[in-house]
Amino acid sequence: MSRKTFYIETLGCQMNKADSEKISGILENLGYEETLSPQESSLLIMNTCSIRAMSENKAYSYLGVWKKLKQKNPGLKIAMCGCVAQQTEEKIFTRAPHVDLIFGTQNICELPFLLERLQSEEKVCSILKTPVNPDNGSIPNRKEGISAWLPVIEGCDYFCTYCIVPYTRGRQRSRMPEDIIKEAEQIASEGFKEIILLGQTVDSYGNDIDNPDINLANLLKELNKTDKILRIRFVTSHPADITDELIYSVRDLDKVCEYFHIPMQSGSTEVLKRMRRPYSRENYLDLIRKIQKEMPDVGLTSDFIAGFPGETEAQFEETLSILDEVTFDHCNTAAYSPRKQTPAAVWKDQVSYDEKKRRLNVLNKKVREVVKKSQQKYAGRTLEVLAEGFREKDRQIILTGRTRNNKIVHFPGDKNQVATLVDVNIKDISTWSLIGEKV
Ligand code: SAH
Ligand code: SF4
Ligand code: F3S
């Protein structure tokens, strides 16, 4: 029998990357071997993202390349999964007839049965609206490295008027603390040093379980006890779900890093209302001030959308002025992209493509300035860095790592410092990183 090999292309967020690790674990259990090149594989999997039109188009352009591989090798099987698959279902077969298998975000653990069906059926499509057996004991095949992703809550109940995620990931579902703690121990035993808890709204963790003690603050307290783990982070936080208790946990727990990713989306209260974000500009600023009061060196990052339907020039400027009020460490930015099924996509007051691009460029320029400014306060300071990797430059080993507040630091050192905590004195700054020397 010929070797069974697979290749996964992962587009999208960390949740998708964590799903790909799950898929890889399931396939290795079935005797498949992972390859790093589509040319060497008998099964190709595209794990897709549909957050913006651009991400969706990217999936189809990869599929175009894979179609040529299939013409050369008719035995090759092509599968599509992830958020585009969940949303588009079997209509994908019409647009890309060379796809053999479609499965969604809720039934990854069905993969063995779906592959079996594919032996006798020409095409298979299986999308479920509610999840099957998410904690079925399959062990994700995590990539080697320092950090491991650990999903704790999936889905989203917020239904912001621009966002596709509640449609592709379903309603909010928290995993039970005991399953998460067991997985954290497994991660530690595999040699990882950092755990990154994942959720579309990670700070809503536990809100869907009828037990007030199950929340992110308490989960962090439990995970802080995991032996051999040096650091714990969590993303993405929704501004409305960050409790005082969570802020105090982050401040007080030694392994939990002082870092929050809190997308604001717009600096205008009016726009936030139409986005269905349940907070105002002032609420958001109050939250940031409260966090900074408890942790003056906290790392803060955010997301903003430029050109949401109906956004006036003055409202866009309110987004720009937020960056004068908060020195974010980084911001992800995007031009608004209408997504099918979402309310805002059919509103009449769309901002023109050119204007969205112009606003995005202005915003990006401002973000670069603010990020550079955020680096300045660290010049001359000594920071704890978890070394994550190295490269060789002019016969010197340059290590790269992160501070507790998620700043990237480069410094000369030894290979054996990878995966350890090193105190680094910051000598120089660039826009996106800090440069230092070991103390
Ligand atoms: N759950 C997080 C965001 C997850 S989606 C939150 O609520 O903040 C990641 C980011 O993609 C969002 O923060 C938003 O900035 C961006 N995004 C989502 N839908 C978008 C759309 N239709 N057009 C442009 N950007 C979008
Ligand atoms: Fe999307 Fe985040 Fe809003 Fe949920 S809270 S709908 S994931 S932007
Ligand atoms: Fe994309 Fe789905 Fe993540 S739409 S951002 S892969 S949840």
XYZ file of C-alpha atoms and ligand atoms in Angstrom:
480
model
C 0.000 0.000 0.000
C 1.302 3.491 -0.835
C 2.296 5.886 1.954
C -0.514 8.037 3.299
C 0.723 11.625 3.532
C -1.020 14.927 4.176
C -0.331 18.640 3.966
C -2.371 21.363 5.737
C -2.474 24.998 4.691
C -3.838 27.121 7.546
C -5.298 30.552 6.904
C -6.852 32.682 9.641
C -6.572 33.151 13.359
C -4.900 31.171 16.129
C -8.122 29.202 16.638
C -7.743 27.883 13.094
C -4.104 27.048 13.777
C -5.155 25.150 16.905
C -7.774 23.303 14.800
C -5.080 22.337 12.282
C -3.062 20.837 15.124
C -6.156 18.808 16.062
C -6.605 17.647 12.457
C -2.937 16.723 12.250
C -3.230 14.680 15.481
C -6.263 12.796 14.141
C -4.575 12.026 10.810
C -1.357 10.792 12.429
C -3.504 8.452 14.527
C -4.884 7.066 11.263
C -1.355 6.349 10.040
C -0.895 9.445 7.878
C 2.429 11.282 7.844
C 2.548 15.086 7.689
C 4.643 16.580 4.870
C 5.819 20.133 4.359
C 5.098 20.215 0.664
C 1.793 19.765 -1.193
C 3.663 17.975 -4.036
C 4.541 15.045 -1.734
C 1.052 14.527 -0.290
C -1.842 12.205 -1.001
C -4.262 14.408 0.973
C -4.318 18.218 0.900
C -6.310 20.175 3.478
C -7.136 23.863 3.272
C -8.223 25.284 6.653
C -9.923 28.525 5.647
C -10.798 31.926 7.138
C -13.675 34.174 6.085
C -13.188 37.202 8.321
C -12.691 39.434 5.251
C -13.219 38.974 1.513
C -9.437 38.935 1.090
C -8.988 35.909 3.369
C -11.735 34.012 1.554
C -10.210 34.818 -1.860
C -6.848 33.589 -0.668
C -8.329 30.125 -0.061
C -9.673 29.910 -3.592
C -6.405 31.089 -5.110
C -4.499 28.312 -3.262
C -7.117 25.861 -4.510
C -6.319 27.017 -8.047
C -2.714 25.902 -7.562
C -3.793 22.584 -6.020
C -6.075 21.919 -8.997
C -2.958 21.653 -11.189
C -1.426 19.136 -8.749
C -4.577 17.053 -9.005
C -4.463 17.113 -12.807
C -0.985 15.536 -12.582
C -1.999 13.131 -9.817
C -5.701 12.149 -10.101
C -5.496 10.044 -6.906
C -4.847 13.186 -4.849
C -7.676 14.111 -2.452
C -8.422 17.754 -1.634
C -10.340 18.759 1.514
C -11.598 22.176 2.539
C -12.501 22.998 6.140
C -12.598 26.006 8.480
C -14.774 29.094 8.403
C -15.344 29.401 4.625
C -16.374 25.723 4.517
C -18.735 26.129 7.490
C -20.406 29.086 5.774
C -20.397 28.003 2.110
C -21.082 24.252 2.540
C -21.506 22.171 -0.626
C -21.681 25.264 -2.847
C -17.871 25.057 -2.754
C -18.131 22.030 -5.098
C -19.679 24.289 -7.759
C -16.939 26.902 -7.526
C -14.107 24.384 -7.067
C -15.164 21.000 -8.553
C -11.759 19.462 -7.789
C -12.494 19.597 -4.037
C -13.388 16.096 -2.719
C -14.242 16.688 0.931
C -15.821 19.573 2.829
C -16.145 19.603 6.595
C -16.855 22.386 9.064
C -15.556 23.874 12.275
C -17.930 21.805 14.456
C -17.144 18.267 13.302
C -13.365 17.982 13.050
C -13.440 14.815 15.147
C -15.637 13.153 12.468
C -12.707 13.250 10.052
C -11.886 9.505 10.238
C -15.470 8.588 9.211
C -15.542 11.214 6.481
C -12.284 9.903 4.974
C -13.723 6.393 5.090
C -16.836 7.569 3.238
C -14.585 9.156 0.642
C -13.320 5.666 -0.281
C -16.714 4.752 -1.751
C -18.359 8.144 -2.419
C -17.114 10.563 -5.038
C -17.674 13.678 -2.922
C -18.445 14.166 0.751
C -19.739 17.304 2.488
C -20.568 17.321 6.195
C -21.325 20.536 8.063
C -22.927 20.548 11.496
C -24.528 23.536 13.191
C -23.797 22.250 16.673
C -20.557 20.628 17.721
C -20.044 16.888 18.089
C -17.965 15.619 20.927
C -15.389 18.427 21.098
C -13.531 16.872 24.030
C -13.219 13.400 22.556
C -9.700 12.845 23.818
C -7.878 13.292 20.513
C -4.480 14.849 21.187
C -3.486 17.824 19.023
C -0.197 17.412 17.176
C 1.393 20.662 18.348
C 4.310 22.085 16.424
C 7.565 22.105 18.322
C 8.371 25.378 19.926
C 8.068 27.327 23.115
C 4.368 28.280 23.102
C 1.329 26.057 22.866
C -2.206 27.168 22.052
C -4.956 25.894 24.288
C -8.542 26.687 23.203
C -10.782 27.252 26.252
C -13.910 28.736 24.701
C -15.200 28.620 21.164
C -17.856 30.548 19.282
C -19.332 33.934 20.028
C -22.703 35.282 21.158
C -22.057 38.960 20.452
C -23.137 39.176 16.797
C -21.365 42.458 16.022
C -23.029 43.772 12.875
C -19.911 43.371 10.682
C -18.633 39.988 11.890
C -18.949 36.520 10.418
C -17.517 34.610 13.393
C -20.815 33.793 15.199
C -22.032 32.236 11.924
C -18.879 30.202 11.283
C -18.028 29.221 14.857
C -21.479 28.977 16.387
C -22.639 30.007 19.832
C -20.285 30.428 22.757
C -19.169 27.156 24.363
C -16.722 26.924 27.255
C -14.747 23.758 27.943
C -14.795 22.336 31.448
C -11.903 23.479 33.680
C -10.811 19.897 34.406
C -10.369 19.150 30.680
C -8.358 22.360 30.225
C -6.141 21.662 33.247
C -5.469 18.124 32.004
C -4.487 19.483 28.604
C -2.224 22.113 30.223
C -0.385 19.307 32.053
C -0.025 17.392 28.787
C 1.404 20.556 27.168
C 3.914 20.980 30.018
C 4.989 17.325 29.719
C 5.697 17.863 26.001
C 8.260 20.541 26.936
C 6.377 23.745 26.071
C 7.133 26.716 28.320
C 4.245 29.045 27.552
C 0.512 28.433 27.248
C -1.693 30.805 25.253
C -5.372 30.358 26.103
C -7.572 30.924 23.077
C -11.111 32.112 22.562
C -12.918 34.501 20.214
C -13.927 36.254 23.438
C -11.646 34.466 25.881
C -12.711 36.606 28.844
C -16.333 35.420 28.434
C -15.005 32.018 29.525
C -17.563 30.300 31.743
C -20.472 32.718 31.082
C -22.344 29.866 29.380
C -21.880 27.468 32.323
C -24.268 27.612 35.264
C -21.570 27.986 37.912
C -20.249 31.457 38.831
C -16.922 29.978 39.974
C -16.120 28.942 36.420
C -14.576 32.096 34.952
C -11.277 33.147 33.411
C -9.866 34.651 36.621
C -10.328 31.346 38.474
C -9.098 29.285 35.528
C -5.878 31.345 35.495
C -5.455 30.704 39.221
C -5.638 26.945 38.592
C -3.380 27.007 35.532
C -0.813 29.118 37.395
C -0.053 25.932 39.374
C 1.059 23.996 36.251
C 4.606 22.739 36.857
C 7.287 23.518 34.257
C 5.151 26.182 32.558
C 6.846 29.590 32.812
C 4.225 31.854 31.281
C 0.502 32.014 30.540
C -1.259 34.421 28.165
C -4.833 34.647 26.846
C -6.414 36.173 23.703
C -8.768 37.814 22.578
C -10.484 39.865 25.296
C -13.820 41.573 24.689
C -13.891 44.994 26.432
C -17.268 44.270 28.046
C -16.105 41.044 29.721
C -12.925 42.110 31.525
C -13.810 41.953 35.225
C -11.896 43.527 38.120
C -11.213 40.012 39.345
C -9.559 39.171 36.020
C -7.407 42.318 36.192
C -6.288 41.385 39.723
C -5.499 37.803 38.651
C -3.291 39.072 35.839
C -1.608 41.496 38.240
C -1.016 38.926 40.987
C -0.348 35.530 39.373
C 3.357 35.060 38.709
C 3.055 33.052 35.486
C 0.261 35.130 33.954
C 1.769 37.836 31.743
C 0.682 41.467 32.021
C -0.733 41.683 28.531
C -4.236 42.253 27.098
C -5.426 42.232 23.483
C -8.646 44.270 23.636
C -10.077 45.184 20.224
C -11.818 48.564 20.324
C -12.867 48.604 16.617
C -13.735 52.326 16.545
C -13.063 55.409 18.660
C -16.560 56.785 17.983
C -19.398 55.899 20.359
C -21.897 56.361 17.506
C -20.043 53.916 15.257
C -19.640 51.456 18.158
C -23.419 51.523 18.615
C -23.999 50.646 14.978
C -21.333 47.927 15.228
C -23.382 46.563 18.162
C -20.395 46.849 20.487
C -21.812 47.227 24.024
C -19.488 50.028 25.247
C -18.735 53.673 24.534
C -15.449 55.452 23.828
C -15.412 56.550 27.478
C -16.141 53.049 28.823
C -13.211 51.716 26.819
C -10.855 54.457 28.005
C -11.958 53.915 31.627
C -11.162 50.211 31.277
C -7.690 50.936 29.886
C -6.971 53.407 32.696
C -8.113 50.903 35.312
C -5.788 48.217 33.891
C -2.860 50.646 33.621
C -3.403 51.791 37.193
C -2.961 48.209 38.440
C -0.107 47.364 36.031
C 1.785 50.422 34.757
C 3.877 48.337 32.318
C 0.959 46.291 30.954
C 1.168 45.422 27.234
C -1.948 46.598 25.371
C -2.928 45.843 21.795
C -6.139 46.446 19.867
C -7.969 46.053 16.537
C -9.603 48.847 14.530
C -11.813 48.867 11.448
C -11.597 51.802 9.006
C -14.580 52.816 6.874
C -17.428 51.005 8.641
C -20.749 51.811 6.852
C -21.833 55.362 7.652
C -18.507 56.290 9.309
C -18.025 60.037 8.759
C -14.661 61.737 8.479
C -15.171 63.183 11.979
C -15.946 59.726 13.388
C -12.860 58.283 11.711
C -10.823 61.047 13.349
C -12.180 59.899 16.711
C -10.464 56.572 16.023
C -7.224 58.396 15.220
C -7.437 60.456 18.401
C -7.733 57.310 20.543
C -4.161 56.595 19.492
C -3.153 59.938 21.054
C -4.855 58.936 24.293
C -3.646 55.333 24.543
C -0.075 54.347 23.668
C -0.917 50.883 22.313
C 1.929 48.415 21.826
C 0.402 47.273 18.564
C -2.893 47.507 16.632
C -4.310 45.298 13.892
C -6.164 47.358 11.353
C -8.461 46.542 8.441
C -10.693 48.269 5.954
C -14.304 47.228 6.530
C -15.145 44.222 4.353
C -18.859 43.395 3.840
C -19.537 39.762 4.794
C -22.551 37.830 3.532
C -25.190 37.079 6.239
C -24.055 39.969 8.461
C -26.417 42.969 8.898
C -23.958 45.751 7.963
C -23.178 44.163 4.586
C -26.522 45.296 3.142
C -26.660 48.780 4.645
C -26.991 51.509 2.045
C -24.397 53.889 3.476
C -21.251 51.940 2.508
C -18.018 53.953 2.403
C -16.375 53.796 -1.043
C -13.473 51.406 -1.605
C -11.016 54.260 -2.272
C -12.051 56.136 0.839
C -11.727 53.012 3.017
C -8.228 52.478 1.653
C -7.300 56.103 2.280
C -8.521 55.932 5.875
C -6.707 52.637 6.418
C -3.430 54.171 5.193
C -3.820 57.169 7.490
C -4.616 54.841 10.397
C -1.637 52.573 9.683
C 0.730 55.539 9.633
C -0.577 56.616 13.013
C -0.268 53.068 14.385
C 3.409 52.934 13.363
C 4.035 56.186 15.243
C 2.266 55.007 18.361
C 4.013 51.613 18.377
C 7.400 53.309 18.119
C 6.425 55.630 20.949
C 5.385 52.630 23.070
C 8.938 51.202 22.770
C 10.636 54.359 24.039
C 9.831 53.951 27.705
C 11.810 50.687 27.809
C 15.161 52.167 26.707
C 17.711 51.538 29.466
C 15.400 49.232 31.449
C 16.025 45.577 32.321
C 13.218 43.225 31.276
C 12.543 39.511 31.728
C 12.591 37.828 28.307
C 11.491 34.286 27.424
C 13.939 33.345 24.646
C 11.989 31.666 21.834
C 14.560 31.117 19.077
C 17.801 32.271 17.525
C 19.552 33.102 14.270
C 23.226 33.448 13.411
C 24.514 36.817 12.247
C 28.207 37.565 11.639
C 29.135 34.404 13.616
C 27.123 35.654 16.573
C 24.008 33.986 18.007
C 21.119 36.468 18.172
C 18.280 35.299 20.379
C 14.701 36.475 19.929
C 12.135 36.437 22.667
C 9.296 38.301 24.309
C 8.930 40.341 27.462
C 6.060 39.642 29.832
C 4.149 42.477 28.148
C 4.705 40.873 24.729
C 7.417 43.148 23.318
C 9.782 41.408 20.906
C 13.435 41.611 21.998
C 16.631 40.640 20.119
C 19.868 40.123 22.035
C 23.192 38.282 21.614
C 23.424 35.053 23.641
C 23.827 31.266 23.590
C 21.661 28.660 21.893
C 21.123 26.911 25.228
C 19.267 29.953 26.542
C 16.319 29.141 24.254
C 13.272 28.184 26.370
C 14.643 29.957 29.446
C 13.960 33.311 31.097
C 16.780 35.825 30.604
C 17.131 39.344 32.052
C 17.930 41.706 29.197
C 18.942 45.360 29.380
C 17.395 47.387 26.550
C 20.019 49.354 24.607
C 18.158 50.395 21.480
C 14.660 50.455 19.979
C 13.231 50.064 16.484
C 9.611 50.465 15.344
C 8.628 46.843 15.968
C 11.220 45.500 18.420
C 13.711 46.173 21.225
C 17.429 45.434 21.056
C 19.294 44.544 24.231
C 22.112 42.806 26.070
C 21.962 40.067 28.668
C 22.692 41.453 32.158
N -13.595 38.649 19.035
C -12.756 39.727 18.770
C -12.434 39.874 17.289
C -12.339 38.664 16.420
S -12.269 38.969 14.698
C -13.452 40.994 19.273
O -14.596 41.023 19.478
O -12.850 42.000 19.421
C -10.704 39.751 14.522
C -10.763 41.138 13.972
O -11.128 41.144 12.623
C -11.777 42.051 14.638
O -11.305 42.567 15.832
C -12.039 43.107 13.595
O -11.208 44.227 13.791
C -11.687 42.386 12.293
N -12.900 42.180 11.499
C -13.931 41.352 11.779
N -14.875 41.440 10.820
C -14.435 42.347 9.928
C -14.972 42.868 8.699
N -16.150 42.477 8.241
N -14.236 43.789 8.029
C -13.035 44.197 8.497
N -12.491 43.730 9.629
C -13.173 42.813 10.340
Fe -16.936 38.937 15.975
Fe -15.606 39.497 18.189
Fe -17.945 40.657 17.687
Fe -17.834 38.078 18.300
S -17.301 39.798 19.616
S -19.084 38.989 16.702
S -15.931 37.453 17.293
S -16.012 40.903 16.521
Fe -11.064 33.673 10.397
Fe -12.696 31.927 11.405
Fe -10.664 32.810 12.820
S -13.274 33.629 10.139
S -10.414 34.884 12.066
S -10.519 31.619 10.979
S -12.685 32.285 13.570
